[in-house]
Amino acid sequence: MADETPNPPPPVDPQSSDQSTDKEESQAPATVTVVMTESESSTVTKKEEELPTPPPGVESDPPLVVEEKEAVQQPPPPAVAAVVEEESNLVADLSDIERKALQELKLLVQEALSTNRFSFPHPPKDTEKEGFTKEGQPKQESTPVVPSEPTPRIEENPEREVQEVEKEAEEVSIWGVPLLKDDRSDVILLKFLRARDFKVNDAFVMIRNTIKWKKEFGVDALIDEDLGDEWEKVVFMHGYDRDEHPVCYNVYGEFQNKELYAKAFSDEEKRAKFLRWRIQFLERSIRKLDFSPGGVCTIFQVNDLKNSPGPAKRELRLATKQALQLLQDNYPEFVAKQVFINVPWWYLAFYTILSPFLTQRTKSKFVFAGPSKTAETLFKYISPEHVPVQYGGLSVDYCDCNPDFSISDPVTEVVVKPATKQTVEIIIYEKCILVWELRVVGWEVSYCAEFVPNAKDGYTVVIHKATKKAPSDEPVVSSSFKVAELGKILLTVDNPTSKKKKLLYRFKIKSFLE
């Protein structure tokens, strides 16, 4: 979906970025020192098989380059191609043309507020009977429907009606931000201006249409409705990216569940309910953003296409088209970046059909990653402590299953080169309990942990004997060791493969009393 939509369905243009986010050292507590050592692996295996060639037509088209190709040793595209700076919302940072357009739009909005041009009659309670769908769009039927402009109410009490209209005009707001009340309003207006290339009149029309749609759709009342939680695994917020944008995950594979799919798309009424739930989720998320000029007012989107039903599903295609138009028209400039992960080959073919309808500005925000590059791609934009475990990170909900670490505990990233061993030495200067967790994305390496005392006559303690870890094993290793004498703990990863690996780890020092 276009950059205007915080939950875009599939149409995208692949872009990639090769900015490195590897960290070399940990922010260790004062009671320990961390030392990284690297040595050649004792075992060197044959070069691993390369990825299978995509179906004909996908690889031959130059624009359809995805990050998956990096795994077969092909040169990456220039990093500049994917670097898109998010525009500033500070008035001082705007160009003269942009600043002038903002002032002109504010004058139009002020005039509209003064003359009640943002006031619209309330729609009928049951819009279905009046020829509208629950989405606020006219029904596509052969039978006549009422005009798109609702008939004005007959004023039984003109004086009271005028008072209500004036009160409503004073309270006109978008996404919880009252228009022209403070500098947050500038941020809102800039979103509409950017969506319309700073064409003031077009931006004003878009604002007015959005206000009208919000009333017809009943957005303000929708926020507090109880629509259930059956789709909470389909769309959810989790953590923040490296620029502090909240991250929204859209998991299309959940719709392989036939029962869940039927509840969302089997008929028009269910599609309307799902769309209302999605708009509710979106509105609740948006209203948590900071709309101050220097604040974070966009969302980072991750779209997981693993096991996605794809465009062959007619019901999903209809819902996607419907949502695309609605979100484009009413939620401009809410996406900081769109990352598509676990991308199948057919997605690229689907893109070629829909790409002509997307602007270059929209396309510049998209990033593609195939299954083997999902974690690496996410880490470019999101720190591993914020990436869910199922996507290669270390983040889980703070609960009894992981009482020691939370999303606020930073993770150190280390690249383990092919045919080498990487050892993390944690030198300890006081008696304590050391707790750590570690993972290698994709594993296919051996891991061991041991404690080596400083005393010459001390004995090395094997905490975790050397074990080959397969991709099917538990993704995260969690362990602890009670340090009764001074020494160091060695965490060693032996990578015998011909591919570099990403090692993630973090640790904590706890006292004996905890």
XYZ file of C-alpha atoms in Angstrom:
514
model
C 0.000 0.000 0.000
C 1.148 3.544 -0.453
C 3.209 5.403 2.082
C 0.067 7.064 3.360
C -1.093 3.834 4.962
C 0.272 2.480 8.233
C -0.924 -1.020 7.326
C -0.254 -1.414 3.618
C -1.224 -4.509 1.702
C 1.265 -5.980 -0.762
C 2.100 -3.549 -3.640
C 5.691 -2.382 -3.251
C 8.935 -1.480 -4.965
C 11.990 -3.308 -3.638
C 14.801 -1.246 -2.197
C 17.633 -2.287 0.046
C 20.168 -0.754 2.354
C 23.543 -2.052 3.421
C 24.243 0.157 6.386
C 26.106 -1.861 8.956
C 24.812 -1.964 12.494
C 27.326 -4.392 13.950
C 28.615 -3.561 17.418
C 32.095 -4.513 18.512
C 31.900 -4.069 22.252
C 29.348 -4.374 25.035
C 28.350 -1.704 27.513
C 29.612 -3.811 30.412
C 28.979 -3.103 34.095
C 31.885 -1.855 36.201
C 32.267 -5.294 37.796
C 33.194 -6.996 34.516
C 35.259 -6.494 31.393
C 34.290 -7.923 28.001
C 37.000 -9.061 25.594
C 36.357 -10.359 22.072
C 38.730 -12.911 20.585
C 38.654 -14.562 17.177
C 40.493 -17.609 15.895
C 40.306 -20.003 12.970
C 37.760 -22.765 13.241
C 39.140 -26.247 13.692
C 36.679 -27.531 11.133
C 36.104 -26.207 7.647
C 33.203 -27.621 5.709
C 32.444 -27.564 2.029
C 30.861 -24.442 0.654
C 27.178 -24.516 1.476
C 24.639 -24.842 -1.270
C 23.509 -21.609 -2.765
C 19.898 -20.534 -2.760
C 17.659 -21.956 -5.446
C 17.117 -19.811 -8.498
C 13.798 -17.947 -8.467
C 11.227 -18.862 -11.103
C 11.818 -17.457 -14.609
C 11.084 -13.780 -15.018
C 11.764 -12.750 -11.468
C 15.520 -12.539 -11.558
C 15.780 -11.254 -15.114
C 13.959 -7.993 -14.451
C 16.536 -5.472 -13.155
C 14.226 -3.438 -10.879
C 13.208 -6.554 -8.968
C 16.339 -6.930 -6.863
C 15.797 -8.201 -3.344
C 18.201 -8.509 -0.444
C 18.024 -12.318 -0.695
C 20.555 -12.174 -3.520
C 23.251 -11.021 -1.142
C 23.309 -14.571 0.246
C 24.656 -15.889 -3.065
C 27.651 -13.554 -2.982
C 26.349 -10.998 -5.458
C 27.458 -7.395 -5.003
C 24.955 -5.310 -3.017
C 23.320 -2.256 -4.576
C 24.634 1.167 -3.535
C 23.558 2.092 -0.026
C 22.481 5.554 -1.130
C 19.652 4.130 -3.179
C 17.724 3.165 -0.055
C 18.641 6.021 2.268
C 15.599 8.266 2.569
C 15.718 10.963 5.215
C 12.471 11.575 7.037
C 11.359 15.161 6.509
C 11.544 17.565 9.403
C 8.348 19.024 10.842
C 10.114 22.048 12.289
C 8.984 25.208 10.486
C 12.555 26.532 10.553
C 13.697 23.510 8.512
C 11.135 23.976 5.750
C 12.024 25.537 2.443
C 10.533 28.927 1.584
C 8.015 27.288 -0.754
C 6.980 24.754 1.885
C 6.705 27.416 4.596
C 4.549 29.581 2.345
C 2.289 26.626 1.496
C 1.845 25.843 5.199
C 0.811 29.426 5.945
C -1.650 29.464 3.044
C -3.180 26.188 4.192
C -3.533 27.495 7.743
C -5.447 30.498 6.404
C -7.801 28.226 4.456
C -8.340 26.031 7.516
C -8.977 29.083 9.709
C -11.527 30.382 7.247
C -13.204 26.968 7.087
C -13.392 26.805 10.879
C -14.894 30.291 11.012
C -17.528 29.530 8.368
C -18.286 25.978 9.604
C -17.132 24.345 6.376
C -15.862 21.421 8.430
C -19.330 20.757 9.865
C -21.281 17.923 8.290
C -24.669 16.469 9.211
C -24.454 13.226 11.114
C -24.997 10.176 8.862
C -27.949 7.812 9.397
C -27.418 5.298 12.195
C -27.793 2.389 9.818
C -25.871 3.442 6.740
C -26.348 0.018 5.194
C -30.015 0.783 4.663
C -29.201 4.143 3.107
C -27.021 2.666 0.405
C -23.636 2.867 2.107
C -21.371 0.135 3.341
C -20.128 0.201 6.900
C -16.859 1.550 5.550
C -18.643 4.771 4.589
C -18.349 4.031 0.868
C -21.282 3.829 -1.593
C -22.479 0.308 -2.303
C -21.732 -1.021 -5.767
C -25.187 -2.325 -6.589
C -27.585 -2.106 -9.502
C -30.341 -0.739 -7.271
C -30.440 3.044 -6.750
C -28.612 4.440 -3.736
C -28.863 7.756 -1.993
C -26.445 10.501 -3.060
C -23.008 10.553 -1.435
C -23.844 13.921 0.174
C -26.258 13.225 3.081
C -29.445 15.297 3.076
C -29.242 18.189 5.595
C -31.367 17.841 8.686
C -34.499 19.975 9.101
C -33.791 22.484 11.827
C -36.551 22.240 14.421
C -34.678 24.632 16.707
C -32.483 26.937 14.589
C -30.841 28.651 17.559
C -29.840 25.351 19.140
C -28.593 24.049 15.797
C -26.343 27.088 15.366
C -24.909 26.610 18.865
C -24.170 22.943 18.182
C -22.474 23.767 14.866
C -20.339 26.491 16.482
C -19.338 24.144 19.300
C -18.500 21.417 16.791
C -16.413 23.843 14.739
C -14.349 24.736 17.785
C -13.628 21.064 18.424
C -12.573 19.979 14.929
C -9.592 17.681 15.325
C -7.726 15.054 13.366
C -6.165 12.070 15.181
C -6.899 13.743 18.490
C -5.094 16.987 17.578
C -7.350 20.103 17.467
C -6.764 22.098 14.304
C -4.892 25.412 14.741
C -4.819 25.157 18.562
C -1.038 24.702 18.892
C 2.069 23.786 16.888
C 1.013 20.116 16.721
C -1.515 21.252 14.145
C 1.364 22.254 11.841
C 2.551 18.641 11.851
C -0.913 17.446 10.844
C -1.185 20.000 8.040
C 2.286 19.118 6.749
C 1.221 15.485 6.359
C -1.593 16.506 4.036
C 0.635 18.967 2.159
C 3.300 16.331 1.545
C 0.664 13.853 0.398
C -0.410 16.395 -2.212
C 3.060 17.668 -3.185
C 2.462 20.971 -1.347
C -0.481 21.898 -3.551
C -2.429 23.934 -1.025
C -5.926 23.620 -2.490
C -5.557 19.866 -3.017
C -4.336 19.451 0.572
C -7.288 21.458 1.892
C -9.781 19.336 -0.068
C -8.106 16.204 1.318
C -8.400 17.527 4.891
C -12.073 18.368 4.445
C -12.818 14.957 2.921
C -10.989 13.242 5.768
C -13.006 15.128 8.390
C -16.199 14.206 6.565
C -15.193 10.542 6.294
C -14.256 10.373 9.976
C -17.763 11.499 10.906
C -19.438 9.084 8.466
C -17.266 6.209 9.657
C -17.770 7.151 13.305
C -14.062 7.099 14.124
C -14.283 8.953 17.436
C -16.859 6.512 18.824
C -15.044 3.546 17.250
C -11.975 4.043 19.426
C -13.834 2.922 22.549
C -15.776 0.048 20.970
C -15.103 -3.542 21.999
C -14.428 -5.395 18.739
C -12.744 -8.391 20.344
C -9.144 -9.608 20.173
C -9.381 -12.425 17.627
C -6.994 -10.635 15.222
C -4.341 -9.605 17.741
C -1.831 -12.026 16.169
C -2.465 -10.579 12.712
C -1.518 -6.997 13.620
C 0.402 -5.952 16.729
C 2.791 -3.291 18.000
C 6.135 -4.397 19.421
C 9.078 -2.214 20.403
C 10.701 0.706 18.586
C 13.125 1.123 15.717
C 16.541 2.769 16.070
C 14.944 6.186 15.491
C 12.300 5.571 18.174
C 9.395 4.975 15.797
C 6.918 2.427 17.201
C 7.005 -0.784 15.157
C 3.832 -2.365 13.794
C 3.907 -5.990 12.603
C 1.414 -7.261 10.007
C 1.485 -11.065 9.869
C -0.327 -12.166 6.728
C 0.440 -15.846 7.298
C -2.078 -15.924 10.148
C -4.784 -15.935 7.488
C -3.818 -19.495 6.563
C -6.071 -20.311 9.499
C -9.300 -20.994 7.582
C -11.523 -20.085 10.506
C -9.754 -16.774 11.057
C -9.803 -16.027 7.330
C -13.539 -16.674 7.163
C -14.193 -14.393 10.126
C -12.358 -11.576 8.370
C -13.262 -11.913 4.699
C -16.004 -14.460 3.944
C -18.692 -11.846 3.259
C -19.176 -8.081 3.067
C -20.326 -7.759 6.670
C -17.269 -9.594 8.022
C -14.927 -7.565 5.805
C -16.533 -4.413 7.168
C -16.017 -5.594 10.754
C -12.378 -6.480 10.132
C -11.774 -3.107 8.490
C -13.350 -1.341 11.469
C -11.110 -3.330 13.811
C -8.044 -2.382 11.764
C -9.012 1.292 11.716
C -9.601 1.149 15.465
C -6.159 -0.397 16.004
C -4.614 2.233 13.756
C -6.356 5.153 15.462
C -5.378 3.920 18.922
C -1.750 3.574 17.791
C -1.695 6.995 16.115
C -3.022 8.759 19.195
C -0.026 7.534 21.170
C 2.350 9.363 18.813
C 3.996 12.654 19.675
C 2.743 15.238 17.191
C 5.010 18.013 18.445
C 7.220 19.380 15.619
C 10.301 17.575 16.928
C 8.469 14.438 18.014
C 7.930 11.022 16.471
C 4.747 11.072 14.420
C 5.218 8.135 12.040
C 5.217 4.347 12.373
C 7.749 1.758 11.223
C 5.957 -1.097 9.494
C 7.052 -4.719 9.176
C 4.984 -6.897 6.839
C 5.586 -10.624 7.249
C 4.645 -12.453 4.044
C 5.556 -15.961 5.218
C 2.735 -18.316 4.214
C 0.690 -15.356 3.002
C -2.485 -16.443 1.144
C -1.439 -14.158 -1.705
C -3.464 -12.306 -4.361
C -5.182 -15.498 -5.544
C -7.671 -15.192 -2.672
C -10.509 -13.110 -4.089
C -11.888 -12.039 -0.699
C -8.509 -10.866 0.509
C -7.927 -9.021 -2.755
C -11.237 -7.164 -2.402
C -10.513 -6.236 1.204
C -7.017 -5.080 0.268
C -8.290 -2.853 -2.524
C -10.945 -1.378 -0.255
C -8.514 -0.704 2.586
C -5.882 0.695 0.223
C -8.124 3.451 -1.042
C -9.507 4.297 2.385
C -6.124 4.521 4.071
C -4.532 6.433 1.203
C -7.248 9.055 1.356
C -7.428 9.502 5.125
C -4.073 8.587 6.700
C -1.327 10.410 4.785
C 2.364 10.228 5.614
C 2.213 7.858 8.573
C 4.884 5.398 7.459
C 8.545 6.023 8.223
C 9.646 2.806 6.509
C 7.964 -0.281 5.047
C 9.964 -3.488 5.438
C 8.624 -6.633 3.793
C 10.154 -9.834 5.171
C 9.985 -13.506 4.174
C 9.170 -12.301 0.675
C 8.163 -15.110 -1.747
C 8.924 -14.944 -5.461
C 5.295 -14.426 -6.469
C 5.221 -11.180 -4.538
C 7.598 -9.614 -6.998
C 5.419 -10.685 -9.891
C 2.418 -9.177 -8.129
C 4.385 -5.969 -7.693
C 4.956 -5.568 -11.431
C 1.199 -5.292 -11.917
C 0.581 -2.712 -9.201
C 3.819 -0.741 -9.289
C 2.660 1.794 -11.932
C 0.020 3.041 -9.481
C 2.610 3.978 -6.824
C 4.561 7.228 -6.654
C 8.344 7.274 -6.498
C 8.064 8.864 -3.052
C 6.055 5.867 -1.896
C 8.419 3.361 -3.484
C 11.442 4.925 -1.788
C 10.154 3.807 1.619
C 10.019 0.099 0.782
C 12.586 -2.575 1.637
C 12.420 -6.237 0.577
C 14.033 -9.186 2.362
C 13.803 -12.867 1.501
C 13.521 -15.517 4.243
C 17.258 -15.949 4.848
C 17.861 -12.191 5.134
C 14.912 -11.298 7.354
C 16.791 -10.935 10.643
C 19.767 -9.145 9.128
C 17.491 -6.668 7.372
C 15.456 -5.944 10.490
C 18.617 -5.333 12.533
C 19.570 -2.516 10.169
C 16.584 -0.579 11.412
C 15.609 -2.181 14.747
C 17.946 -3.144 17.601
C 17.858 -6.911 18.370
C 16.469 -6.323 21.868
C 13.377 -4.850 20.173
C 13.019 -7.557 17.497
C 10.723 -10.458 18.482
C 12.346 -13.865 18.893
C 10.393 -15.270 15.937
C 12.115 -12.742 13.665
C 15.667 -13.328 14.867
C 15.883 -11.011 17.889
C 15.799 -11.512 21.652
C 12.601 -9.706 22.554
C 9.821 -11.506 24.391
C 7.122 -10.245 26.678
C 8.389 -9.626 30.199
C 6.952 -12.629 32.004
C 7.874 -15.649 34.091
C 9.486 -17.306 31.055
C 12.110 -14.536 30.901
C 12.292 -12.708 34.246
C 15.877 -11.499 33.764
C 15.731 -9.444 30.559
C 13.363 -6.960 28.997
C 13.218 -4.779 25.912
C 15.270 -2.121 27.737
C 18.320 -4.408 28.128
C 20.667 -3.749 25.181
C 22.032 -6.542 23.004
C 25.531 -6.739 21.566
C 25.846 -7.833 17.930
C 28.960 -9.622 16.686
C 29.735 -10.955 13.213
C 31.263 -14.436 13.287
C 33.263 -14.841 10.105
C 33.226 -18.089 8.092
C 35.486 -20.871 9.411
C 36.340 -18.990 12.599
C 35.692 -19.172 16.327
C 34.436 -16.138 18.220
C 34.916 -16.020 21.981
C 33.296 -13.518 24.321
C 35.372 -13.184 27.507
C 33.477 -11.725 30.466
C 36.112 -10.931 33.108
C 34.561 -10.758 36.575
C 36.004 -8.732 39.462
C 33.670 -9.702 42.309
C 31.632 -12.631 43.515
C 28.227 -12.572 41.859
C 25.733 -14.411 39.725
C 26.155 -13.862 35.998
C 23.026 -14.284 33.870
C 23.172 -14.243 30.079
C 21.282 -15.137 26.947
C 22.711 -15.737 23.511
C 21.699 -16.743 20.031
C 23.236 -17.098 16.596
C 20.761 -16.292 13.836
C 20.201 -19.511 11.909
C 22.642 -21.377 14.182
C 24.499 -24.195 12.273
C 27.374 -23.518 14.679
C 28.750 -25.056 17.864
C 28.386 -23.276 21.194
C 30.051 -23.803 24.552
C 30.432 -21.892 27.836
C 32.984 -22.286 30.612
C 34.351 -20.527 33.676
C 38.117 -20.102 34.010
C 39.318 -19.034 37.502
C 42.212 -16.632 37.992
C 43.889 -18.924 40.543
C 46.639 -21.002 38.986
C 45.557 -24.101 40.874
C 41.867 -23.565 40.032
C 39.818 -25.797 37.803
C 37.970 -24.793 34.653
C 34.239 -25.376 34.998
C 32.318 -26.454 31.903
C 28.992 -24.655 32.080
C 27.757 -25.763 28.680
C 29.681 -28.399 26.767
C 30.368 -27.821 23.071
C 27.192 -28.643 21.183
C 26.227 -28.290 17.540
C 23.153 -26.092 17.332
C 20.746 -26.668 14.457
C 18.251 -24.131 13.053
C 15.426 -26.260 14.493
C 16.784 -25.974 18.055
C 15.515 -23.459 20.577
C 16.477 -20.051 19.144
C 17.781 -18.552 22.405
C 20.173 -20.060 24.937
C 19.619 -18.737 28.463
C 22.000 -19.577 31.298
C 23.507 -18.386 34.571
C 26.546 -19.159 36.734
C 27.315 -18.469 40.373
C 30.808 -16.981 40.506
C 32.382 -17.865 43.838
C 35.925 -16.806 42.887
C 37.393 -14.266 40.529
C 37.937 -15.284 36.933
C 36.272 -15.099 33.549
C 33.432 -16.712 31.679
C 34.077 -17.702 28.074
C 31.211 -17.940 25.588
C 32.525 -19.536 22.396
C 30.831 -19.882 19.015
C 32.521 -22.046 16.387
C 31.324 -21.290 12.857
C 32.568 -24.027 10.497
C 30.380 -22.905 7.595
C 31.253 -20.759 4.600
C 28.785 -18.051 5.642
C 29.165 -15.273 8.159
C 26.880 -15.521 11.165
C 25.284 -12.954 13.453
C 25.917 -13.538 17.172
C 23.665 -11.758 19.664
C 24.223 -11.756 23.403
C 23.538 -9.796 26.584
C 24.207 -10.390 30.268
C 23.490 -9.090 33.737
C 25.314 -9.120 37.062
C 23.209 -10.117 40.063
C 24.222 -10.282 43.708
C 23.972 -13.462 45.778
C 21.053 -11.891 47.650
C 18.812 -11.541 44.593
